[in-house]
mmCIF file of C-alpha atoms in Angstrom:
data_model
loop_
_atom_site.group_PDB
_atom_site.id
_atom_site.type_symbol
_atom_site.label_atom_id
_atom_site.label_comp_id
_atom_site.label_asym_id
_atom_site.label_seq_id
_atom_site.Cartn_x
_atom_site.Cartn_y
_atom_site.Cartn_z
ATOM 1 C CA UNK A 1 17.998 2.180 -25.408
ATOM 2 C CA UNK A 2 20.993 -0.089 -26.004
ATOM 3 C CA UNK A 3 20.661 -3.809 -26.675
ATOM 4 C CA UNK A 4 22.170 -4.563 -23.254
ATOM 5 C CA UNK A 5 19.571 -2.330 -21.562
ATOM 6 C CA UNK A 6 16.848 -4.212 -23.413
ATOM 7 C CA UNK A 7 18.251 -7.513 -22.125
ATOM 8 C CA UNK A 8 18.233 -6.298 -18.525
ATOM 9 C CA UNK A 9 14.694 -4.881 -18.828
ATOM 10 C CA UNK A 10 13.399 -8.072 -20.442
ATOM 11 C CA UNK A 11 14.864 -10.158 -17.609
ATOM 12 C CA UNK A 12 13.255 -7.969 -14.928
ATOM 13 C CA UNK A 13 9.920 -8.255 -16.738
ATOM 14 C CA UNK A 14 10.400 -12.041 -16.766
ATOM 15 C CA UNK A 15 11.019 -12.043 -12.990
ATOM 16 C CA UNK A 16 7.902 -9.989 -12.375
ATOM 17 C CA UNK A 17 5.600 -12.107 -14.509
ATOM 18 C CA UNK A 18 6.997 -15.618 -14.122
ATOM 19 C CA UNK A 19 8.238 -15.582 -10.537
ATOM 20 C CA UNK A 20 5.865 -13.113 -8.936
ATOM 21 C CA UNK A 21 8.626 -11.283 -7.067
ATOM 22 C CA UNK A 22 7.660 -8.423 -4.781
ATOM 23 C CA UNK A 23 8.365 -4.804 -5.709
ATOM 24 C CA UNK A 24 11.157 -4.636 -3.122
ATOM 25 C CA UNK A 25 12.840 -7.785 -4.423
ATOM 26 C CA UNK A 26 12.517 -6.604 -8.014
ATOM 27 C CA UNK A 27 14.010 -3.250 -7.032
ATOM 28 C CA UNK A 28 16.965 -5.032 -5.386
ATOM 29 C CA UNK A 29 17.563 -7.172 -8.490
ATOM 30 C CA UNK A 30 17.182 -4.114 -10.712
ATOM 31 C CA UNK A 31 19.723 -2.161 -8.688
ATOM 32 C CA UNK A 32 22.241 -5.015 -8.707
ATOM 33 C CA UNK A 33 21.903 -5.505 -12.457
ATOM 34 C CA UNK A 34 22.016 -1.772 -13.224
ATOM 35 C CA UNK A 35 25.286 -1.370 -11.302
ATOM 36 C CA UNK A 36 26.756 -4.365 -13.120
ATOM 37 C CA UNK A 37 25.626 -2.925 -16.466
ATOM 38 C CA UNK A 38 27.311 0.401 -15.662
ATOM 39 C CA UNK A 39 30.520 -1.367 -14.638
ATOM 40 C CA UNK A 40 30.593 -3.324 -17.916
ATOM 41 C CA UNK A 41 29.840 -0.213 -19.967
ATOM 42 C CA UNK A 42 32.659 1.737 -18.324
ATOM 43 C CA UNK A 43 35.050 -0.989 -19.457
ATOM 44 C CA UNK A 44 33.649 -1.221 -22.970
ATOM 45 C CA UNK A 45 32.366 -4.769 -22.476
ATOM 46 C CA UNK A 46 28.944 -5.865 -23.719
ATOM 47 C CA UNK A 47 26.796 -8.481 -21.990
ATOM 48 C CA UNK A 48 27.326 -10.854 -24.901
ATOM 49 C CA UNK A 49 31.121 -10.446 -24.664
ATOM 50 C CA UNK A 50 31.302 -10.694 -20.860
ATOM 51 C CA UNK A 51 33.346 -13.581 -19.527
ATOM 52 C CA UNK A 52 34.011 -15.417 -16.281
ATOM 53 C CA UNK A 53 37.018 -13.160 -15.475
ATOM 54 C CA UNK A 54 34.787 -10.095 -15.991
ATOM 55 C CA UNK A 55 32.242 -11.327 -13.454
ATOM 56 C CA UNK A 56 35.007 -12.385 -11.036
ATOM 57 C CA UNK A 57 36.632 -8.938 -11.296
ATOM 58 C CA UNK A 58 33.275 -7.279 -10.692
ATOM 59 C CA UNK A 59 32.709 -9.310 -7.521
ATOM 60 C CA UNK A 60 36.246 -8.473 -6.356
ATOM 61 C CA UNK A 61 35.454 -4.818 -7.048
ATOM 62 C CA UNK A 62 32.361 -5.056 -4.826
ATOM 63 C CA UNK A 63 34.398 -6.684 -2.058
ATOM 64 C CA UNK A 64 37.009 -3.927 -2.269
ATOM 65 C CA UNK A 65 34.203 -1.403 -1.823
ATOM 66 C CA UNK A 66 33.269 -3.058 1.453
ATOM 67 C CA UNK A 67 30.157 -4.927 0.323
ATOM 68 C CA UNK A 68 29.310 -7.712 2.787
ATOM 69 C CA UNK A 69 29.703 -11.374 1.872
ATOM 70 C CA UNK A 70 25.925 -11.844 1.982
ATOM 71 C CA UNK A 71 25.376 -8.909 -0.376
ATOM 72 C CA UNK A 72 28.057 -10.244 -2.742
ATOM 73 C CA UNK A 73 26.284 -13.609 -2.728
ATOM 74 C CA UNK A 74 23.007 -11.872 -3.560
ATOM 75 C CA UNK A 75 24.639 -10.080 -6.504
ATOM 76 C CA UNK A 76 26.135 -13.326 -7.803
ATOM 77 C CA UNK A 77 22.727 -14.987 -7.482
ATOM 78 C CA UNK A 78 21.158 -12.159 -9.496
ATOM 79 C CA UNK A 79 23.827 -12.468 -12.189
ATOM 80 C CA UNK A 80 23.463 -16.255 -12.331
ATOM 81 C CA UNK A 81 19.733 -15.907 -12.869
ATOM 82 C CA UNK A 82 20.292 -13.248 -15.522
ATOM 83 C CA UNK A 83 22.820 -15.259 -17.535
ATOM 84 C CA UNK A 84 20.814 -18.470 -17.193
ATOM 85 C CA UNK A 85 17.835 -16.612 -18.654
ATOM 86 C CA UNK A 86 19.952 -15.222 -21.506
ATOM 87 C CA UNK A 87 21.306 -18.691 -22.253
ATOM 88 C CA UNK A 88 17.753 -20.028 -22.478
ATOM 89 C CA UNK A 89 16.826 -17.167 -24.802
ATOM 90 C CA UNK A 90 19.998 -17.774 -26.882
ATOM 91 C CA UNK A 91 21.220 -14.234 -26.281
ATOM 92 C CA UNK A 92 24.585 -15.551 -25.052
ATOM 93 C CA UNK A 93 26.540 -18.681 -25.933
ATOM 94 C CA UNK A 94 27.828 -19.473 -22.449
ATOM 95 C CA UNK A 95 27.141 -18.630 -18.830
ATOM 96 C CA UNK A 96 30.161 -16.798 -17.336
ATOM 97 C CA UNK A 97 28.885 -17.401 -13.784
ATOM 98 C CA UNK A 98 28.676 -21.178 -14.170
ATOM 99 C CA UNK A 99 31.951 -22.068 -12.419
ATOM 100 C CA UNK A 100 32.127 -19.143 -10.001
ATOM 101 C CA UNK A 101 31.775 -19.838 -6.292
ATOM 102 C CA UNK A 102 30.181 -17.315 -3.990
ATOM 103 C CA UNK A 103 31.412 -16.433 -0.490
ATOM 104 C CA UNK A 104 30.722 -18.959 2.259
ATOM 105 C CA UNK A 105 27.713 -17.920 4.320
ATOM 106 C CA UNK A 106 26.139 -19.112 7.511
ATOM 107 C CA UNK A 107 22.815 -20.748 6.670
ATOM 108 C CA UNK A 108 19.757 -18.664 7.419
ATOM 109 C CA UNK A 109 16.976 -20.538 9.141
ATOM 110 C CA UNK A 110 13.625 -20.507 7.334
ATOM 111 C CA UNK A 111 11.013 -18.113 8.691
ATOM 112 C CA UNK A 112 8.043 -20.115 9.952
ATOM 113 C CA UNK A 113 4.666 -19.240 11.375
ATOM 114 C CA UNK A 114 3.481 -20.358 14.772
ATOM 115 C CA UNK A 115 0.522 -22.728 14.901
ATOM 116 C CA UNK A 116 -1.663 -19.836 16.051
ATOM 117 C CA UNK A 117 -0.567 -17.714 13.085
ATOM 118 C CA UNK A 118 -1.356 -20.557 10.689
ATOM 119 C CA UNK A 119 -4.827 -20.987 12.198
ATOM 120 C CA UNK A 120 -5.478 -17.264 11.824
ATOM 121 C CA UNK A 121 -4.307 -17.349 8.205
ATOM 122 C CA UNK A 122 -6.498 -20.360 7.381
ATOM 123 C CA UNK A 123 -9.493 -18.599 8.936
ATOM 124 C CA UNK A 124 -8.891 -15.327 7.058
ATOM 125 C CA UNK A 125 -11.024 -16.121 3.956
ATOM 126 C CA UNK A 126 -14.383 -15.592 5.678
ATOM 127 C CA UNK A 127 -17.900 -16.216 4.430
ATOM 128 C CA UNK A 128 -19.272 -18.114 1.469
ATOM 129 C CA UNK A 129 -18.399 -15.820 -1.418
ATOM 130 C CA UNK A 130 -16.858 -17.867 -4.262
ATOM 131 C CA UNK A 131 -13.377 -16.344 -3.941
ATOM 132 C CA UNK A 132 -13.342 -17.007 -0.190
ATOM 133 C CA UNK A 133 -14.432 -20.633 -0.687
ATOM 134 C CA UNK A 134 -11.692 -21.178 -3.285
ATOM 135 C CA UNK A 135 -8.969 -19.424 -1.276
ATOM 136 C CA UNK A 136 -9.909 -21.350 1.872
ATOM 137 C CA UNK A 137 -9.477 -24.586 -0.093
ATOM 138 C CA UNK A 138 -6.115 -23.434 -1.462
ATOM 139 C CA UNK A 139 -4.713 -22.392 1.910
ATOM 140 C CA UNK A 140 -5.879 -25.585 3.625
ATOM 141 C CA UNK A 141 -4.501 -27.748 0.805
ATOM 142 C CA UNK A 142 -1.144 -25.998 0.791
ATOM 143 C CA UNK A 143 -0.666 -26.298 4.549
ATOM 144 C CA UNK A 144 -2.039 -29.857 4.724
ATOM 145 C CA UNK A 145 0.242 -31.131 1.955
ATOM 146 C CA UNK A 146 3.256 -28.798 2.194
ATOM 147 C CA UNK A 147 3.033 -27.959 -1.500
ATOM 148 C CA UNK A 148 5.125 -25.470 -3.422
ATOM 149 C CA UNK A 149 2.975 -22.716 -4.918
ATOM 150 C CA UNK A 150 3.778 -23.997 -8.424
ATOM 151 C CA UNK A 151 2.547 -27.462 -7.392
ATOM 152 C CA UNK A 152 -0.630 -26.004 -5.917
ATOM 153 C CA UNK A 153 -1.710 -24.049 -9.008
ATOM 154 C CA UNK A 154 -0.675 -26.961 -11.252
ATOM 155 C CA UNK A 155 -2.943 -29.465 -9.457
ATOM 156 C CA UNK A 156 -5.420 -31.120 -11.807
ATOM 157 C CA UNK A 157 -8.721 -32.808 -10.991
ATOM 158 C CA UNK A 158 -7.165 -36.193 -11.721
ATOM 159 C CA UNK A 159 -4.525 -35.551 -9.047
ATOM 160 C CA UNK A 160 -7.120 -35.475 -6.261
ATOM 161 C CA UNK A 161 -7.936 -38.751 -4.515
ATOM 162 C CA UNK A 162 -10.031 -37.415 -1.666
ATOM 163 C CA UNK A 163 -11.667 -40.703 -0.661
ATOM 164 C CA UNK A 164 -8.202 -42.209 -0.259
ATOM 165 C CA UNK A 165 -7.068 -39.011 1.534
ATOM 166 C CA UNK A 166 -4.109 -38.167 -0.695
ATOM 167 C CA UNK A 167 -3.186 -36.183 -3.786
ATOM 168 C CA UNK A 168 -0.544 -36.335 -6.503
ATOM 169 C CA UNK A 169 1.949 -33.486 -6.559
ATOM 170 C CA UNK A 170 4.341 -32.848 -9.423
ATOM 171 C CA UNK A 171 7.479 -31.145 -8.146
ATOM 172 C CA UNK A 172 10.793 -30.065 -9.598
ATOM 173 C CA UNK A 173 11.676 -32.001 -12.712
ATOM 174 C CA UNK A 174 8.005 -33.096 -12.940
ATOM 175 C CA UNK A 175 8.686 -35.736 -10.284
ATOM 176 C CA UNK A 176 5.438 -37.218 -8.991
ATOM 177 C CA UNK A 177 4.860 -37.892 -5.314
ATOM 178 C CA UNK A 178 1.895 -38.941 -3.199
ATOM 179 C CA UNK A 179 1.028 -36.586 -0.355
ATOM 180 C CA UNK A 180 -1.544 -37.330 2.363
ATOM 181 C CA UNK A 181 -4.113 -34.682 3.300
ATOM 182 C CA UNK A 182 -6.378 -34.381 6.323
ATOM 183 C CA UNK A 183 -10.079 -33.883 6.974
ATOM 184 C CA UNK A 184 -10.077 -30.071 7.102
ATOM 185 C CA UNK A 185 -8.364 -29.761 3.728
ATOM 186 C CA UNK A 186 -10.681 -32.376 2.214
ATOM 187 C CA UNK A 187 -13.729 -30.568 3.600
ATOM 188 C CA UNK A 188 -12.536 -27.237 2.155
ATOM 189 C CA UNK A 189 -11.759 -28.839 -1.221
ATOM 190 C CA UNK A 190 -15.136 -30.594 -1.429
ATOM 191 C CA UNK A 191 -16.954 -27.320 -0.692
ATOM 192 C CA UNK A 192 -15.044 -25.560 -3.477
ATOM 193 C CA UNK A 193 -15.455 -28.424 -5.964
ATOM 194 C CA UNK A 194 -19.206 -28.640 -5.350
ATOM 195 C CA UNK A 195 -20.213 -25.017 -4.882
ATOM 196 C CA UNK A 196 -17.816 -22.890 -6.925
ATOM 197 C CA UNK A 197 -15.682 -24.641 -9.522
ATOM 198 C CA UNK A 198 -18.500 -26.085 -11.704
ATOM 199 C CA UNK A 199 -19.966 -22.609 -12.330
ATOM 200 C CA UNK A 200 -16.585 -21.054 -13.063
ATOM 201 C CA UNK A 201 -15.498 -23.925 -15.316
ATOM 202 C CA UNK A 202 -18.516 -23.334 -17.599
ATOM 203 C CA UNK A 203 -17.253 -19.823 -18.338
ATOM 204 C CA UNK A 204 -13.968 -21.007 -19.839
ATOM 205 C CA UNK A 205 -15.533 -22.290 -23.051
ATOM 206 C CA UNK A 206 -13.342 -25.397 -22.957
ATOM 207 C CA UNK A 207 -12.365 -28.126 -20.522
ATOM 208 C CA UNK A 208 -9.827 -26.884 -17.969
ATOM 209 C CA UNK A 209 -8.081 -29.636 -15.956
ATOM 210 C CA UNK A 210 -6.609 -27.408 -13.236
ATOM 211 C CA UNK A 211 -8.356 -27.546 -9.868
ATOM 212 C CA UNK A 212 -8.102 -23.885 -8.934
ATOM 213 C CA UNK A 213 -9.718 -21.420 -11.330
ATOM 214 C CA UNK A 214 -10.506 -17.734 -11.563
ATOM 215 C CA UNK A 215 -14.078 -16.453 -11.865
ATOM 216 C CA UNK A 216 -13.499 -16.398 -15.654
ATOM 217 C CA UNK A 217 -12.794 -20.118 -15.667
ATOM 218 C CA UNK A 218 -9.060 -19.796 -16.343
ATOM 219 C CA UNK A 219 -6.332 -21.420 -14.202
ATOM 220 C CA UNK A 220 -5.289 -19.273 -11.236
ATOM 221 C CA UNK A 221 -1.693 -18.025 -11.492
ATOM 222 C CA UNK A 222 1.069 -18.151 -8.902
ATOM 223 C CA UNK A 223 1.166 -14.364 -8.864
ATOM 224 C CA UNK A 224 -2.532 -14.113 -8.020
ATOM 225 C CA UNK A 225 -2.140 -16.555 -5.128
ATOM 226 C CA UNK A 226 0.939 -14.695 -3.848
ATOM 227 C CA UNK A 227 -1.127 -11.517 -3.689
ATOM 228 C CA UNK A 228 -4.034 -13.286 -1.987
ATOM 229 C CA UNK A 229 -1.927 -14.894 0.733
ATOM 230 C CA UNK A 230 -0.282 -11.565 1.571
ATOM 231 C CA UNK A 231 -3.704 -9.895 1.764
ATOM 232 C CA UNK A 232 -4.994 -12.614 4.090
ATOM 233 C CA UNK A 233 -1.869 -12.372 6.268
ATOM 234 C CA UNK A 234 -2.570 -8.658 6.733
ATOM 235 C CA UNK A 235 -6.195 -9.383 7.581
ATOM 236 C CA UNK A 236 -5.040 -11.968 10.129
ATOM 237 C CA UNK A 237 -2.678 -9.332 11.622
ATOM 238 C CA UNK A 238 0.385 -11.521 11.126
ATOM 239 C CA UNK A 239 3.454 -9.306 11.405
ATOM 240 C CA UNK A 240 5.840 -11.608 9.528
ATOM 241 C CA UNK A 241 6.386 -11.243 5.783
ATOM 242 C CA UNK A 242 4.227 -14.170 4.708
ATOM 243 C CA UNK A 243 4.528 -15.904 1.347
ATOM 244 C CA UNK A 244 3.291 -19.269 0.042
ATOM 245 C CA UNK A 245 6.721 -20.782 0.733
ATOM 246 C CA UNK A 246 6.521 -19.696 4.391
ATOM 247 C CA UNK A 247 3.420 -21.878 4.678
ATOM 248 C CA UNK A 248 5.447 -24.802 3.284
ATOM 249 C CA UNK A 249 8.227 -24.067 5.813
ATOM 250 C CA UNK A 250 5.609 -24.076 8.569
ATOM 251 C CA UNK A 251 4.181 -27.415 7.389
ATOM 252 C CA UNK A 252 7.606 -29.075 7.689
ATOM 253 C CA UNK A 253 8.518 -27.460 10.999
ATOM 254 C CA UNK A 254 5.204 -28.279 12.673
ATOM 255 C CA UNK A 255 5.476 -31.919 11.581
ATOM 256 C CA UNK A 256 8.956 -32.225 13.095
ATOM 257 C CA UNK A 257 7.875 -30.464 16.285
ATOM 258 C CA UNK A 258 5.109 -33.043 16.522
ATOM 259 C CA UNK A 259 7.652 -35.866 16.341
ATOM 260 C CA UNK A 260 7.466 -36.775 12.642
ATOM 261 C CA UNK A 261 10.267 -38.840 11.101
ATOM 262 C CA UNK A 262 12.720 -36.759 9.052
ATOM 263 C CA UNK A 263 12.622 -39.197 6.112
ATOM 264 C CA UNK A 264 8.823 -39.036 6.009
ATOM 265 C CA UNK A 265 8.923 -35.234 5.943
ATOM 266 C CA UNK A 266 11.544 -35.373 3.172
ATOM 267 C CA UNK A 267 9.221 -37.579 1.127
ATOM 268 C CA UNK A 268 6.209 -35.317 1.665
ATOM 269 C CA UNK A 269 8.190 -32.211 0.705
ATOM 270 C CA UNK A 270 9.639 -33.875 -2.378
ATOM 271 C CA UNK A 271 13.251 -33.112 -1.449
ATOM 272 C CA UNK A 272 15.768 -35.138 -3.449
ATOM 273 C CA UNK A 273 18.449 -34.623 -0.766
ATOM 274 C CA UNK A 274 17.679 -35.089 2.923
ATOM 275 C CA UNK A 275 20.180 -32.311 3.701
ATOM 276 C CA UNK A 276 17.600 -29.875 2.320
ATOM 277 C CA UNK A 277 15.067 -31.172 4.839
ATOM 278 C CA UNK A 278 17.556 -31.163 7.727
ATOM 279 C CA UNK A 279 17.501 -27.349 7.883
ATOM 280 C CA UNK A 280 14.101 -27.694 9.569
ATOM 281 C CA UNK A 281 15.681 -29.649 12.422
ATOM 282 C CA UNK A 282 17.684 -26.498 13.199
ATOM 283 C CA UNK A 283 14.454 -24.491 13.227
ATOM 284 C CA UNK A 284 12.818 -26.895 15.657
ATOM 285 C CA UNK A 285 15.975 -26.868 17.772
ATOM 286 C CA UNK A 286 15.865 -23.077 17.920
ATOM 287 C CA UNK A 287 12.196 -23.265 18.907
ATOM 288 C CA UNK A 288 12.910 -25.729 21.707
ATOM 289 C CA UNK A 289 15.738 -23.523 23.002
ATOM 290 C CA UNK A 290 13.334 -20.572 23.068
ATOM 291 C CA UNK A 291 10.758 -22.617 25.000
ATOM 292 C CA UNK A 292 13.445 -23.745 27.459
ATOM 293 C CA UNK A 293 14.694 -20.188 28.044
ATOM 294 C CA UNK A 294 11.165 -18.884 28.452
ATOM 295 C CA UNK A 295 9.655 -21.510 30.732
ATOM 296 C CA UNK A 296 12.448 -23.337 32.560
ATOM 297 C CA UNK A 297 13.123 -21.893 36.034
ATOM 298 C CA UNK A 298 16.867 -22.052 35.371
ATOM 299 C CA UNK A 299 16.600 -21.224 31.660
#
C-alpha cells in the first residue's frame, strides 16, 4: 500500500470513529477520495505535492464529465475535510482547497420531524431497564434544549441546574450558553440520576464528571448515541432518516412555529450568526404553505 493510500484510509477511519458517519456516507466519501487519488496518480502527483491548481483542475474535470453542481460541491467538501485533517496531522504543509470556491447551490431546507414523530421517538425507550431510563433522559434533554450531540455527551454534572430549570451547554469553540429545560426533561433526568447513574458510576473505578454513562461507568460516545437514536426511530416507525441533529432541527422549527422570537432561538441554539438560524424560518414558511394548501378551501 502506498503512502497516499495510507493517508486516505487513515482519514476514513477518522471519519468513522470521530464523526460517527453512516456506512452510506462513508462509502460516498471513500468513493470521492478514491477517484481523486486515481486522478492524482495518473498524473504522477502525490497528495503531499498536490496544489490548488491540481484540485481546481480535478473539479473542472468532474464538471466536464457532467457531474452536477451539488455533487461537485460534495466532492470539494470531502477534499476540504481530507486536507484539513492532513494539515492537523502535519502530513501536508498547506491546504490546497483553502481558497477554492464551490459552485453556488440553492439552500436545502433542514429535515425536521413533526410533533407527533417527536413524541413517538421520545416514547420509544420503554420500561425501566437502565439503558431505557438513560436513553429517555438523553432524548428528552436533547429535544428540550436543542443540543448538538457533542454538547449532549459532553454535559457534566456541574452543568445541570435542575432546580433553576436550565443547563450549561458548551458549543463550538467551547462557548458557554445557558439553555432552559422543561418539566418532562427534568423528570427524565432526575429518574436517571437517582436510579441508574450512581450504580454505573461506581464501576468506573474513578470519578467521571460526564452525566451520561455506559453500564461500565465510562462516558457514552456520540457514535453510541447515533446508533441508539436510529434504533428508536425504527421502533417508533418514523420513515425519515433520523439523526441527533434532526432532533435539534425539530427543536428550532417547533419553537418558531409556536411563535418564538428568532433571536431567542438563535441564543438557545448557540448560533454565532443569526443567518444560520434564519434557515428555520424557511422551514416554518414551507410548513405553513403546506397547511394552507391542505386545509384552505381555495388552497
